[in-house]
Amino acid sequence: MGNEHIGELVLSQQQISQGVSTVAKQLNHLYAGKTVVLITVVPGEFYLPLIWCAS
C-alpha cells in the first residue's frame, strides 16, 4: 500500500491526534466506573462508532 494522496489534505496528523485525545477524555469522563462495550463498523471509507454502556 502506497502513500499516495487521493485529494486535498483536510486535517493534519497533529489535528487528528488532538481530536482523538479530546474525544477519549470526554468518553473516559462520561463512562468512568462503568463497563463499556465499543463496537465499530468501518464499511469502506466511513467510520461509525457505536457505544453501549452495560452498567
Short mmCIF file of C-alpha atoms in Angstrom, two decimals:
data_model
loop_
_atom_site.label_atom_id
_atom_site.label_comp_id
_atom_site.label_asym_id
_atom_site.label_seq_id
_atom_site.Cartn_x
_atom_site.Cartn_y
_atom_site.Cartn_z
CA MET A 1 0.00 0.00 0.00
CA GLY A 2 1.50 3.32 -1.03
CA ASN A 3 1.28 6.76 0.50
CA GLU A 4 -0.42 8.42 -2.45
CA HIS A 5 -2.86 11.21 -1.65
CA ILE A 6 -6.33 10.89 -3.13
CA GLY A 7 -7.31 14.52 -2.58
CA GLU A 8 -6.64 17.67 -0.63
CA LEU A 9 -5.34 17.31 2.93
CA VAL A 10 -8.16 18.29 5.31
CA LEU A 11 -6.63 17.62 8.75
CA SER A 12 -3.00 17.21 9.77
CA GLN A 13 -1.80 14.23 11.81
CA GLN A 14 -1.43 16.56 14.79
CA GLN A 15 -5.03 17.79 14.47
CA ILE A 16 -6.32 14.22 14.26
CA SER A 17 -4.24 13.20 17.29
CA GLN A 18 -5.55 16.16 19.31
CA GLY A 19 -9.13 15.34 18.30
CA VAL A 20 -8.74 11.69 19.31
CA SER A 21 -7.29 12.74 22.68
CA THR A 22 -10.18 15.16 23.27
CA VAL A 23 -12.82 12.53 22.46
CA ALA A 24 -11.02 9.93 24.61
CA LYS A 25 -11.00 12.28 27.61
CA GLN A 26 -14.71 13.01 27.16
CA LEU A 27 -15.60 9.32 26.90
CA ASN A 28 -13.43 8.43 29.89
CA HIS A 29 -15.22 11.09 31.94
CA LEU A 30 -18.70 10.14 30.69
CA TYR A 31 -18.31 6.39 31.31
CA ALA A 32 -15.98 6.44 34.35
CA GLY A 33 -16.59 3.42 36.58
CA LYS A 34 -18.89 1.71 34.07
CA THR A 35 -18.43 -1.33 31.87
CA VAL A 36 -18.48 -0.17 28.26
CA VAL A 37 -18.52 -2.15 25.02
CA LEU A 38 -17.32 -0.26 21.95
CA ILE A 39 -18.36 -1.68 18.56
CA THR A 40 -17.00 -0.08 15.42
CA VAL A 41 -18.22 -0.59 11.89
CA VAL A 42 -15.93 0.52 9.07
CA PRO A 43 -17.62 -0.05 5.72
CA GLY A 44 -15.22 1.26 3.12
CA GLU A 45 -14.21 4.81 3.93
CA PHE A 46 -16.84 5.64 6.55
CA TYR A 47 -16.44 5.13 10.31
CA LEU A 48 -19.45 4.59 12.56
CA PRO A 49 -18.72 4.06 16.27
CA LEU A 50 -21.44 2.53 18.41
CA ILE A 51 -21.06 2.81 22.20
CA TRP A 52 -23.12 0.67 24.55
CA CYS A 53 -22.93 1.07 28.31
CA ALA A 54 -23.53 -2.19 30.14
CA SER A 55 -23.83 -0.60 33.58
#
